[in-house]
CSV table of C-alpha atoms in Angstrom, one decimal:
chain,number,residue,atom,x,y,z
A,1,UNK,CA,16.0,35.3,-23.6
A,2,UNK,CA,17.9,36.5,-20.6
A,3,UNK,CA,14.9,35.3,-18.5
A,4,UNK,CA,15.2,31.9,-20.2
A,5,UNK,CA,18.8,31.6,-19.3
A,6,UNK,CA,18.1,32.7,-15.7
A,7,UNK,CA,15.4,30.0,-15.5
A,8,UNK,CA,17.7,27.3,-16.8
A,9,UNK,CA,20.3,28.3,-14.2
A,10,UNK,CA,17.8,28.3,-11.3
A,11,UNK,CA,16.5,24.9,-12.5
A,12,UNK,CA,20.0,23.4,-12.6
A,13,UNK,CA,20.7,25.0,-9.2
A,14,UNK,CA,17.7,23.3,-7.6
A,15,UNK,CA,18.7,20.0,-9.2
A,16,UNK,CA,22.2,20.4,-7.9
A,17,UNK,CA,20.9,21.3,-4.4
A,18,UNK,CA,18.7,18.2,-4.4
A,19,UNK,CA,21.6,16.0,-5.5
A,20,UNK,CA,23.7,17.5,-2.6
A,21,UNK,CA,20.9,16.9,-0.1
A,22,UNK,CA,20.6,13.3,-1.3
A,23,UNK,CA,24.3,12.7,-1.0
A,24,UNK,CA,24.4,14.2,2.5
A,25,UNK,CA,21.6,11.8,3.5
A,26,UNK,CA,23.3,8.8,2.0
A,27,UNK,CA,26.7,9.7,3.7
A,28,UNK,CA,25.0,9.5,7.1
A,29,UNK,CA,24.0,5.9,6.6
A,30,UNK,CA,25.1,3.2,9.1
A,31,UNK,CA,27.1,0.6,7.2
A,32,UNK,CA,28.4,-2.8,8.2
A,33,UNK,CA,31.5,-4.6,7.1
A,34,UNK,CA,31.5,-6.7,4.0
A,35,UNK,CA,32.7,-9.7,6.0
A,36,UNK,CA,29.6,-9.5,8.2
A,37,UNK,CA,27.3,-9.0,5.3
A,38,UNK,CA,28.8,-11.9,3.5
A,39,UNK,CA,28.6,-14.1,6.6
A,40,UNK,CA,24.9,-13.3,6.8
A,41,UNK,CA,24.2,-14.1,3.2
A,42,UNK,CA,26.0,-17.4,3.6
A,43,UNK,CA,24.1,-18.2,6.8
A,44,UNK,CA,20.8,-17.6,5.0
A,45,UNK,CA,21.8,-19.9,2.1
A,46,UNK,CA,22.9,-22.5,4.5
A,47,UNK,CA,19.6,-22.4,6.5
A,48,UNK,CA,17.4,-22.7,3.4
A,49,UNK,CA,19.4,-24.8,1.0
A,50,UNK,CA,17.7,-28.0,2.1
A,51,UNK,CA,14.3,-26.6,1.2
A,52,UNK,CA,15.4,-25.5,-2.3
A,53,UNK,CA,13.9,-27.9,-4.8
A,54,UNK,CA,16.2,-26.8,-7.5
A,55,UNK,CA,19.4,-27.6,-5.5
A,56,UNK,CA,18.2,-30.6,-3.5
A,57,UNK,CA,15.8,-32.3,-5.9
A,58,UNK,CA,12.7,-33.6,-4.4
A,59,UNK,CA,11.5,-37.0,-5.7
A,60,UNK,CA,9.9,-36.8,-9.1
A,61,UNK,CA,6.5,-37.8,-7.7
A,62,UNK,CA,6.5,-34.6,-5.6
A,63,UNK,CA,7.6,-32.2,-8.2
A,64,UNK,CA,4.7,-31.5,-10.4
A,65,UNK,CA,6.9,-30.5,-13.3
A,66,UNK,CA,9.2,-33.4,-13.2
A,67,UNK,CA,6.7,-36.2,-13.0
A,68,UNK,CA,5.7,-37.6,-16.3
A,69,UNK,CA,2.0,-37.0,-16.8
A,70,UNK,CA,0.3,-38.1,-19.9
A,71,UNK,CA,-2.6,-35.9,-20.9
A,72,UNK,CA,-4.1,-38.2,-23.4
A,73,UNK,CA,-7.4,-40.0,-22.8
A,74,UNK,CA,-8.1,-43.4,-24.2
A,75,UNK,CA,-11.2,-43.1,-26.4
B,1,UNK,CA,10.6,82.4,-26.8
B,2,UNK,CA,9.5,79.6,-29.1
B,3,UNK,CA,13.0,78.9,-30.1
B,4,UNK,CA,13.9,78.4,-26.5
B,5,UNK,CA,11.0,76.0,-26.1
B,6,UNK,CA,12.0,74.0,-29.1
B,7,UNK,CA,15.6,73.9,-27.8
B,8,UNK,CA,14.6,72.8,-24.4
B,9,UNK,CA,12.3,70.1,-25.8
B,10,UNK,CA,15.2,68.7,-27.9
B,11,UNK,CA,17.5,68.9,-24.9
B,12,UNK,CA,14.9,67.1,-22.7
B,13,UNK,CA,14.6,64.4,-25.4
B,14,UNK,CA,18.3,64.0,-25.5
B,15,UNK,CA,18.5,63.8,-21.7
B,16,UNK,CA,15.7,61.3,-21.5
B,17,UNK,CA,17.4,59.1,-24.2
B,18,UNK,CA,20.6,59.3,-22.2
B,19,UNK,CA,18.8,58.3,-19.0
B,20,UNK,CA,17.1,55.4,-20.7
B,21,UNK,CA,20.4,54.2,-22.2
B,22,UNK,CA,22.0,54.5,-18.8
B,23,UNK,CA,19.2,52.5,-17.2
B,24,UNK,CA,19.5,49.8,-19.7
B,25,UNK,CA,23.2,49.5,-19.1
B,26,UNK,CA,22.6,49.4,-15.3
B,27,UNK,CA,20.0,46.7,-15.8
B,28,UNK,CA,22.2,44.6,-18.0
B,29,UNK,CA,25.0,44.9,-15.4
B,30,UNK,CA,22.6,43.7,-12.6
B,31,UNK,CA,21.4,40.8,-14.7
B,32,UNK,CA,25.1,39.9,-15.5
B,33,UNK,CA,26.0,40.1,-11.8
B,34,UNK,CA,23.1,37.8,-10.9
B,35,UNK,CA,24.0,35.3,-13.6
B,36,UNK,CA,27.6,35.3,-12.4
B,37,UNK,CA,26.3,34.7,-8.9
B,38,UNK,CA,24.0,31.9,-10.1
B,39,UNK,CA,26.9,30.3,-12.0
B,40,UNK,CA,29.1,30.6,-8.9
B,41,UNK,CA,26.5,29.0,-6.8
B,42,UNK,CA,26.1,26.2,-9.4
B,43,UNK,CA,29.8,25.6,-9.5
B,44,UNK,CA,30.0,25.7,-5.7
B,45,UNK,CA,27.1,23.1,-5.5
B,46,UNK,CA,28.8,20.9,-8.1
B,47,UNK,CA,32.1,20.9,-6.2
B,48,UNK,CA,30.2,20.2,-3.0
B,49,UNK,CA,28.5,17.2,-4.6
B,50,UNK,CA,31.8,15.9,-6.0
B,51,UNK,CA,33.4,16.1,-2.5
B,52,UNK,CA,30.4,14.3,-1.0
B,53,UNK,CA,30.6,11.6,-3.6
B,54,UNK,CA,34.3,11.0,-3.0
B,55,UNK,CA,33.6,11.0,0.8
B,56,UNK,CA,30.9,8.4,0.3
B,57,UNK,CA,33.3,6.2,-1.7
B,58,UNK,CA,35.9,6.5,1.1
B,59,UNK,CA,33.3,5.5,3.7
B,60,UNK,CA,32.2,2.5,1.6
B,61,UNK,CA,35.8,1.5,0.9
B,62,UNK,CA,36.7,1.5,4.6
B,63,UNK,CA,34.3,-1.4,5.2
B,64,UNK,CA,35.5,-3.4,2.2
B,65,UNK,CA,37.6,-5.8,4.2
B,66,UNK,CA,37.0,-9.0,2.2
B,67,UNK,CA,35.4,-10.3,-1.0
B,68,UNK,CA,32.2,-12.4,-0.9
B,69,UNK,CA,33.8,-15.3,-2.8
B,70,UNK,CA,36.7,-15.4,-0.4
B,71,UNK,CA,34.4,-15.8,2.5
B,72,UNK,CA,32.5,-18.4,0.5
B,73,UNK,CA,35.6,-20.6,-0.1
B,74,UNK,CA,34.8,-22.8,2.8
B,75,UNK,CA,31.2,-23.4,1.6
B,76,UNK,CA,30.6,-26.7,-0.1
B,77,UNK,CA,30.5,-26.6,-3.9
B,78,UNK,CA,27.3,-27.4,-5.7
B,79,UNK,CA,26.9,-30.7,-7.6
B,80,UNK,CA,26.0,-31.1,-11.2
B,81,UNK,CA,22.8,-29.7,-12.3
B,82,UNK,CA,20.3,-31.4,-14.6
B,83,UNK,CA,17.7,-28.8,-15.5
B,84,UNK,CA,15.7,-29.3,-18.6
B,85,UNK,CA,12.7,-27.9,-20.3
B,86,UNK,CA,9.7,-29.6,-18.8
B,87,UNK,CA,6.9,-27.7,-20.5
B,88,UNK,CA,6.8,-25.4,-23.5
B,89,UNK,CA,3.9,-23.0,-23.6
B,90,UNK,CA,3.1,-22.1,-27.2
B,91,UNK,CA,0.4,-19.7,-28.3
B,92,UNK,CA,1.8,-16.2,-28.5
B,93,UNK,CA,1.9,-14.8,-31.9
B,94,UNK,CA,4.9,-12.6,-31.3
B,95,UNK,CA,7.8,-11.9,-28.9
B,96,UNK,CA,7.0,-12.8,-25.3
B,97,UNK,CA,8.0,-9.7,-23.2
B,98,UNK,CA,7.0,-10.4,-19.6
B,99,UNK,CA,5.6,-13.1,-17.4
B,100,UNK,CA,4.6,-13.6,-13.7
B,101,UNK,CA,3.7,-16.6,-11.6
B,102,UNK,CA,0.5,-16.8,-9.5
B,103,UNK,CA,0.9,-17.5,-5.8
B,104,UNK,CA,-0.8,-20.9,-6.4
B,105,UNK,CA,2.6,-21.9,-8.0
B,106,UNK,CA,0.7,-23.2,-11.0
B,107,UNK,CA,-0.7,-20.4,-13.1
B,108,UNK,CA,1.3,-18.0,-15.2
B,109,UNK,CA,0.4,-14.7,-16.9
B,110,UNK,CA,2.5,-13.7,-19.9
B,111,UNK,CA,2.3,-10.7,-22.3
B,112,UNK,CA,3.7,-10.2,-25.7
B,113,UNK,CA,4.5,-7.7,-28.5
B,114,UNK,CA,1.3,-8.5,-30.4
B,115,UNK,CA,-0.8,-7.1,-27.5
B,116,UNK,CA,-2.0,-10.4,-26.1
B,117,UNK,CA,-2.0,-11.2,-22.4
B,118,UNK,CA,-2.5,-15.0,-21.7
B,119,UNK,CA,-3.1,-16.8,-18.5
B,120,UNK,CA,-1.7,-20.4,-18.6
B,121,UNK,CA,-2.0,-23.4,-16.3
B,122,UNK,CA,1.7,-24.4,-16.2
B,123,UNK,CA,1.0,-28.0,-15.2
B,124,UNK,CA,-1.2,-28.8,-18.2
B,125,UNK,CA,0.0,-26.1,-20.6
B,126,UNK,CA,-3.7,-25.1,-21.2
B,127,UNK,CA,-4.6,-21.5,-21.8
B,128,UNK,CA,-7.2,-20.3,-19.2
B,129,UNK,CA,-7.7,-16.7,-20.3
B,130,UNK,CA,-6.7,-14.5,-23.1
B,131,UNK,CA,-7.0,-10.7,-23.4
B,132,UNK,CA,-6.1,-8.5,-26.3
B,133,UNK,CA,-4.8,-5.1,-25.2
B,134,UNK,CA,-5.4,-2.1,-27.3
B,135,UNK,CA,-1.7,-1.5,-27.7
B,136,UNK,CA,1.2,-3.5,-28.9
B,137,UNK,CA,4.4,-4.2,-26.8
B,138,UNK,CA,2.8,-5.1,-23.5
B,139,UNK,CA,6.1,-4.9,-21.6
B,140,UNK,CA,4.8,-5.5,-18.1
B,141,UNK,CA,2.4,-7.9,-16.6
B,142,UNK,CA,1.8,-9.1,-13.0
B,143,UNK,CA,-0.5,-11.5,-11.2
B,144,UNK,CA,-2.4,-10.2,-8.2
B,145,UNK,CA,-1.6,-11.9,-4.8
B,146,UNK,CA,-5.1,-13.3,-4.6
B,147,UNK,CA,-4.9,-14.8,-8.1
B,148,UNK,CA,-8.1,-13.0,-9.0
B,149,UNK,CA,-6.7,-10.3,-11.3
B,150,UNK,CA,-3.8,-9.5,-13.6
B,151,UNK,CA,-2.3,-6.1,-14.4
B,152,UNK,CA,-0.5,-5.2,-17.6
B,153,UNK,CA,0.6,-2.3,-19.6
B,154,UNK,CA,3.2,-1.1,-22.1
B,155,UNK,CA,3.2,1.4,-25.0
B,156,UNK,CA,-0.2,2.7,-23.9
B,157,UNK,CA,1.5,4.5,-21.0
B,158,UNK,CA,-1.1,2.9,-18.6
B,159,UNK,CA,-1.4,0.0,-16.3
B,160,UNK,CA,-4.7,-1.8,-16.6
B,161,UNK,CA,-6.1,-4.3,-14.1
B,162,UNK,CA,-8.3,-7.1,-15.4
B,163,UNK,CA,-10.3,-9.2,-12.9
B,164,UNK,CA,-10.2,-12.9,-13.8
B,165,UNK,CA,-13.5,-14.6,-13.7
B,166,UNK,CA,-14.2,-18.3,-13.5
B,167,UNK,CA,-16.5,-18.0,-16.5
B,168,UNK,CA,-14.2,-18.7,-19.4
B,169,UNK,CA,-16.6,-17.2,-21.9
B,170,UNK,CA,-16.8,-13.8,-20.2
B,171,UNK,CA,-15.3,-10.9,-22.1
B,172,UNK,CA,-12.4,-9.8,-19.8
B,173,UNK,CA,-11.8,-6.6,-21.7
B,174,UNK,CA,-15.2,-5.3,-20.6
B,175,UNK,CA,-14.2,-5.3,-16.9
B,176,UNK,CA,-10.8,-3.6,-17.5
B,177,UNK,CA,-9.8,-0.9,-15.0
B,178,UNK,CA,-7.2,1.7,-15.9
B,179,UNK,CA,-5.1,2.4,-12.9
B,180,UNK,CA,-1.8,4.1,-13.7
B,181,UNK,CA,-1.1,6.9,-16.0
B,182,UNK,CA,2.4,7.8,-17.0
B,183,UNK,CA,3.8,10.1,-19.7
B,184,UNK,CA,5.8,7.4,-21.3
B,185,UNK,CA,5.8,3.6,-21.7
B,186,UNK,CA,5.1,1.3,-18.8
B,187,UNK,CA,8.2,-0.8,-18.2
B,188,UNK,CA,7.3,-2.8,-15.1
B,189,UNK,CA,4.5,-3.3,-12.7
B,190,UNK,CA,3.9,-5.2,-9.5
B,191,UNK,CA,1.1,-5.6,-6.9
B,192,UNK,CA,2.2,-4.9,-3.4
B,193,UNK,CA,1.2,-7.3,-0.6
B,194,UNK,CA,-2.5,-6.9,-1.5
B,195,UNK,CA,-4.6,-6.6,-4.6
B,196,UNK,CA,-5.3,-3.0,-3.6
B,197,UNK,CA,-2.0,-1.3,-4.6
B,198,UNK,CA,0.2,-1.4,-7.7
B,199,UNK,CA,3.7,-0.2,-8.1
B,200,UNK,CA,4.7,0.9,-11.6
B,201,UNK,CA,7.9,2.1,-13.3
B,202,UNK,CA,8.0,4.0,-16.6
B,203,UNK,CA,10.1,5.3,-19.5
B,204,UNK,CA,9.3,8.8,-18.1
B,205,UNK,CA,12.0,8.2,-15.4
B,206,UNK,CA,9.6,7.8,-12.5
B,207,UNK,CA,8.1,5.1,-10.4
B,208,UNK,CA,4.7,5.4,-8.8
B,209,UNK,CA,2.4,3.7,-6.3
B,210,UNK,CA,-1.3,3.6,-7.2
B,211,UNK,CA,-4.5,2.7,-5.4
B,212,UNK,CA,-6.3,0.1,-7.7
B,213,UNK,CA,-9.8,0.9,-6.7
B,214,UNK,CA,-9.8,4.7,-7.2
B,215,UNK,CA,-6.8,4.9,-9.6
B,216,UNK,CA,-5.4,7.6,-7.4
B,217,UNK,CA,-1.6,8.3,-7.3
B,218,UNK,CA,-0.5,7.5,-3.7
B,219,UNK,CA,3.2,8.3,-4.0
B,220,UNK,CA,5.7,9.1,-6.8
B,221,UNK,CA,9.4,8.4,-6.8
B,222,UNK,CA,11.7,10.8,-8.7
B,223,UNK,CA,15.4,10.4,-8.9
B,224,UNK,CA,16.3,8.4,-12.0
B,225,UNK,CA,17.8,10.5,-14.7
B,226,UNK,CA,16.5,8.3,-17.6
B,227,UNK,CA,14.0,5.5,-18.3
B,228,UNK,CA,13.3,3.2,-15.4
B,229,UNK,CA,13.3,-0.4,-16.7
B,230,UNK,CA,12.6,-2.6,-13.8
B,231,UNK,CA,11.5,-2.8,-10.2
B,232,UNK,CA,11.2,-5.4,-7.4
B,233,UNK,CA,9.5,-5.2,-4.0
B,234,UNK,CA,11.3,-6.2,-0.9
B,235,UNK,CA,10.2,-9.5,0.6
B,236,UNK,CA,7.3,-8.7,3.0
B,237,UNK,CA,9.2,-9.4,6.2
B,238,UNK,CA,11.8,-6.7,5.5
B,239,UNK,CA,9.5,-3.8,5.2
B,240,UNK,CA,8.3,-1.1,2.8
B,241,UNK,CA,11.1,-0.7,0.3
B,242,UNK,CA,11.6,-1.5,-3.3
B,243,UNK,CA,14.5,-1.3,-5.7
B,244,UNK,CA,14.4,0.1,-9.3
B,245,UNK,CA,17.0,0.0,-12.1
B,246,UNK,CA,17.2,2.3,-15.1
B,247,UNK,CA,18.9,3.4,-18.2
B,248,UNK,CA,21.0,5.8,-16.1
B,249,UNK,CA,23.0,2.7,-15.0
B,250,UNK,CA,21.7,3.3,-11.4
B,251,UNK,CA,19.9,1.0,-9.1
B,252,UNK,CA,17.9,3.0,-6.4
B,253,UNK,CA,16.4,1.7,-3.2
B,254,UNK,CA,13.2,3.7,-2.2
B,255,UNK,CA,11.1,4.0,0.9
B,256,UNK,CA,7.5,3.5,-0.2
B,257,UNK,CA,6.0,5.7,2.4
B,258,UNK,CA,8.1,8.8,2.1
B,259,UNK,CA,9.0,8.6,-1.6
B,260,UNK,CA,12.6,9.1,-0.7
B,261,UNK,CA,15.6,7.4,-2.3
B,262,UNK,CA,17.5,5.8,0.6
B,263,UNK,CA,20.4,4.2,-1.3
B,264,UNK,CA,21.8,4.4,-4.8
B,265,UNK,CA,24.3,2.2,-6.6
B,266,UNK,CA,26.0,3.1,-9.8
B,267,UNK,CA,28.6,0.4,-10.8
B,268,UNK,CA,27.0,-1.0,-14.0
B,269,UNK,CA,28.4,0.2,-17.3
B,270,UNK,CA,25.1,0.1,-19.1
B,271,UNK,CA,21.3,0.0,-18.8
B,272,UNK,CA,20.0,-2.1,-15.9
B,273,UNK,CA,17.3,-4.4,-17.3
B,274,UNK,CA,16.3,-6.4,-14.3
B,275,UNK,CA,16.6,-6.2,-10.5
B,276,UNK,CA,15.6,-8.8,-7.9
B,277,UNK,CA,15.8,-8.9,-4.1
B,278,UNK,CA,17.8,-11.7,-2.4
B,279,UNK,CA,15.2,-13.9,-0.5
B,280,UNK,CA,16.4,-12.5,2.9
B,281,UNK,CA,15.8,-8.9,1.7
B,282,UNK,CA,19.4,-7.8,2.7
B,283,UNK,CA,20.7,-7.7,-0.9
B,284,UNK,CA,19.6,-7.5,-4.5
B,285,UNK,CA,20.9,-8.7,-7.8
B,286,UNK,CA,20.8,-6.8,-11.1
B,287,UNK,CA,21.3,-7.7,-14.7
B,288,UNK,CA,22.5,-5.3,-17.3
B,289,UNK,CA,23.3,-4.7,-21.0
B,290,UNK,CA,27.0,-4.7,-20.0
B,291,UNK,CA,26.7,-8.6,-19.9
B,292,UNK,CA,27.2,-8.8,-16.1
B,293,UNK,CA,24.9,-9.6,-13.2
B,294,UNK,CA,25.9,-7.9,-9.9
B,295,UNK,CA,25.0,-8.5,-6.3
B,296,UNK,CA,24.6,-5.4,-4.0
B,297,UNK,CA,24.4,-5.8,-0.2
B,298,UNK,CA,22.1,-3.2,1.3
B,299,UNK,CA,23.6,-3.1,4.8
B,300,UNK,CA,27.2,-2.9,3.5
B,301,UNK,CA,26.0,-0.4,1.0
B,302,UNK,CA,28.1,-1.7,-1.9
B,303,UNK,CA,28.5,-4.1,-4.7
B,304,UNK,CA,29.7,-7.4,-3.3
B,305,UNK,CA,29.9,-9.7,-6.3
B,306,UNK,CA,30.0,-9.6,-10.1
B,307,UNK,CA,28.9,-12.5,-12.2
B,308,UNK,CA,30.6,-12.4,-15.6
B,309,UNK,CA,32.7,-14.2,-18.0
B,310,UNK,CA,34.8,-13.0,-20.9
B,311,UNK,CA,32.9,-15.3,-23.2
B,312,UNK,CA,29.6,-13.7,-22.3
B,313,UNK,CA,29.2,-10.6,-24.3
B,314,UNK,CA,25.4,-10.3,-24.6
B,315,UNK,CA,23.3,-8.4,-22.2
B,316,UNK,CA,21.2,-9.9,-19.4
B,317,UNK,CA,17.5,-9.2,-19.7
B,318,UNK,CA,16.3,-10.7,-16.5
B,319,UNK,CA,17.5,-12.3,-13.2
B,320,UNK,CA,16.0,-14.2,-10.4
B,321,UNK,CA,17.2,-16.2,-7.3
B,322,UNK,CA,16.3,-19.8,-6.4
B,323,UNK,CA,14.4,-20.2,-3.1
B,324,UNK,CA,17.5,-20.4,-0.9
B,325,UNK,CA,19.3,-17.6,-2.7
B,326,UNK,CA,22.2,-19.9,-3.6
B,327,UNK,CA,21.5,-19.9,-7.3
B,328,UNK,CA,21.1,-16.8,-9.6
B,329,UNK,CA,19.4,-17.5,-12.9
B,330,UNK,CA,20.1,-15.0,-15.7
B,331,UNK,CA,18.3,-14.8,-19.1
B,332,UNK,CA,20.6,-13.5,-21.7
B,333,UNK,CA,20.2,-11.9,-25.2
B,334,UNK,CA,22.4,-14.7,-26.7
B,335,UNK,CA,19.4,-17.1,-26.2
B,336,UNK,CA,20.9,-18.9,-23.2
B,337,UNK,CA,20.3,-19.0,-19.5
B,338,UNK,CA,23.3,-19.0,-17.2
B,339,UNK,CA,23.1,-20.3,-13.7
B,340,UNK,CA,25.5,-18.7,-11.2
B,341,UNK,CA,26.6,-19.8,-7.7
B,342,UNK,CA,25.7,-16.6,-5.8
B,343,UNK,CA,28.3,-17.1,-3.0
B,344,UNK,CA,31.3,-18.4,-5.0
B,345,UNK,CA,30.7,-16.2,-8.1
B,346,UNK,CA,31.2,-19.1,-10.5
B,347,UNK,CA,28.9,-20.3,-13.3
B,348,UNK,CA,27.3,-23.6,-12.4
B,349,UNK,CA,25.4,-24.3,-15.6
B,350,UNK,CA,24.3,-23.0,-19.0
B,351,UNK,CA,21.0,-23.9,-20.4
B,352,UNK,CA,20.0,-23.9,-24.1
B,353,UNK,CA,16.7,-24.2,-25.7
B,354,UNK,CA,15.3,-20.9,-26.7
B,355,UNK,CA,15.6,-19.9,-30.3
B,356,UNK,CA,15.8,-16.2,-29.7
B,357,UNK,CA,16.7,-13.9,-26.8
B,358,UNK,CA,15.3,-14.7,-23.4
B,359,UNK,CA,13.3,-11.6,-22.3
B,360,UNK,CA,11.9,-12.6,-19.0
B,361,UNK,CA,12.7,-15.1,-16.2
B,362,UNK,CA,10.9,-15.9,-12.9
B,363,UNK,CA,11.3,-18.7,-10.4
B,364,UNK,CA,8.0,-20.2,-9.2
B,365,UNK,CA,6.8,-19.2,-5.7
B,366,UNK,CA,7.7,-22.6,-4.2
B,367,UNK,CA,11.0,-22.8,-6.0
B,368,UNK,CA,10.3,-26.0,-7.8
B,369,UNK,CA,10.8,-24.6,-11.3
B,370,UNK,CA,11.5,-21.4,-13.2
B,371,UNK,CA,9.8,-20.1,-16.3
B,372,UNK,CA,11.4,-18.2,-19.1
B,373,UNK,CA,9.8,-16.2,-21.9
B,374,UNK,CA,11.5,-15.4,-25.2
B,375,UNK,CA,11.4,-13.5,-28.4
B,376,UNK,CA,10.9,-16.9,-30.1
B,377,UNK,CA,7.2,-16.6,-29.1
B,378,UNK,CA,7.3,-19.4,-26.5
B,379,UNK,CA,7.6,-19.8,-22.7
B,380,UNK,CA,9.5,-22.7,-21.2
B,381,UNK,CA,9.3,-24.2,-17.8
B,382,UNK,CA,12.6,-25.6,-16.5
B,383,UNK,CA,13.1,-27.9,-13.5
């Protein structure tokens, strides 16, 4: 039973060590300011918005889902 | 003489008993000391991790100079949206749990609770293939990039790949290949850039990368403290990473080659049901049972937007971006789809139509439409 308790402690210690290592690694990351990140997201949207068929609808004849197709055959 | 022997034997016995008792006491003391030492190390590690966490928060807060929606104030607002159901795909006998588009922008694979996996032609609504899985609750399905195979899995704890043949009469189940083996249910799967590798996430708390041909485990990803519910691969230009979300309320970004968790975000208040990369690969959105969708920027290493309303109280089951990344579609458990302006943080539209909770939502590869699957047994294509 004492061995069991020792094993549990060593397991939680190795888990805690891993968590500490992970946090140390994350702390070393190079971060940019939110203003720059936001500006980049906006720039991407701006550059691609004209190609977005859900925002700038293409004419119905080019959108295969919007055009009205009748799948009946005349017998 | 014999009395002396008997006395000395008794004395020896008593002495040996005393020595044994003394040894036991010393042993117990040593074990007690080592336990105390272990507990001290554990406490020391815990305090160290708390200090690191608060230091991390401080570093992140230093760069939080402005909100996304403030920067986006000068952006033009979006007009009125007219999105309607253009096709309804009927055929599943039970709740639709997952769906995926083929790269040809036309075919869809969907899976449901009754174990059926169906491949549809979304233009004509015809069913092209149907497979019955040996298990119920097929929670994950994915189309191969070539369009020649589909992968699916669920309560069977496996991910199976079925090659699709042009011969409609062929029995697909015969060619099935079991690729992934987890110790709990499969929650999500996705092919990487080729048909050769599959990434899976499971209720056993891990994600794994598998080789399809040999079924070999190439890399495993440990770090979630509970079931992993969703994953998404970074767009091919940005490199070998993927993001996963789980029941531990964390979204983790992983390096596929090393198996390391590179970033972790924990701001949701409940299980994360869906994660999706922003088209540029610099950010990702998540949808959770806490009724909010959130946008996390990877380079700023923080949450930059929350999409929520007081009137929305039901969880989000799935999220996806439109082609430009300006719109975020969320499928909710209150049977609706909310469309959000990603930059301004406001809701642009709310779509009704499903008669039960929306369980899955994906925008088509060319962005012309998006498809939703629901517990009402149907899939709907909206455009």
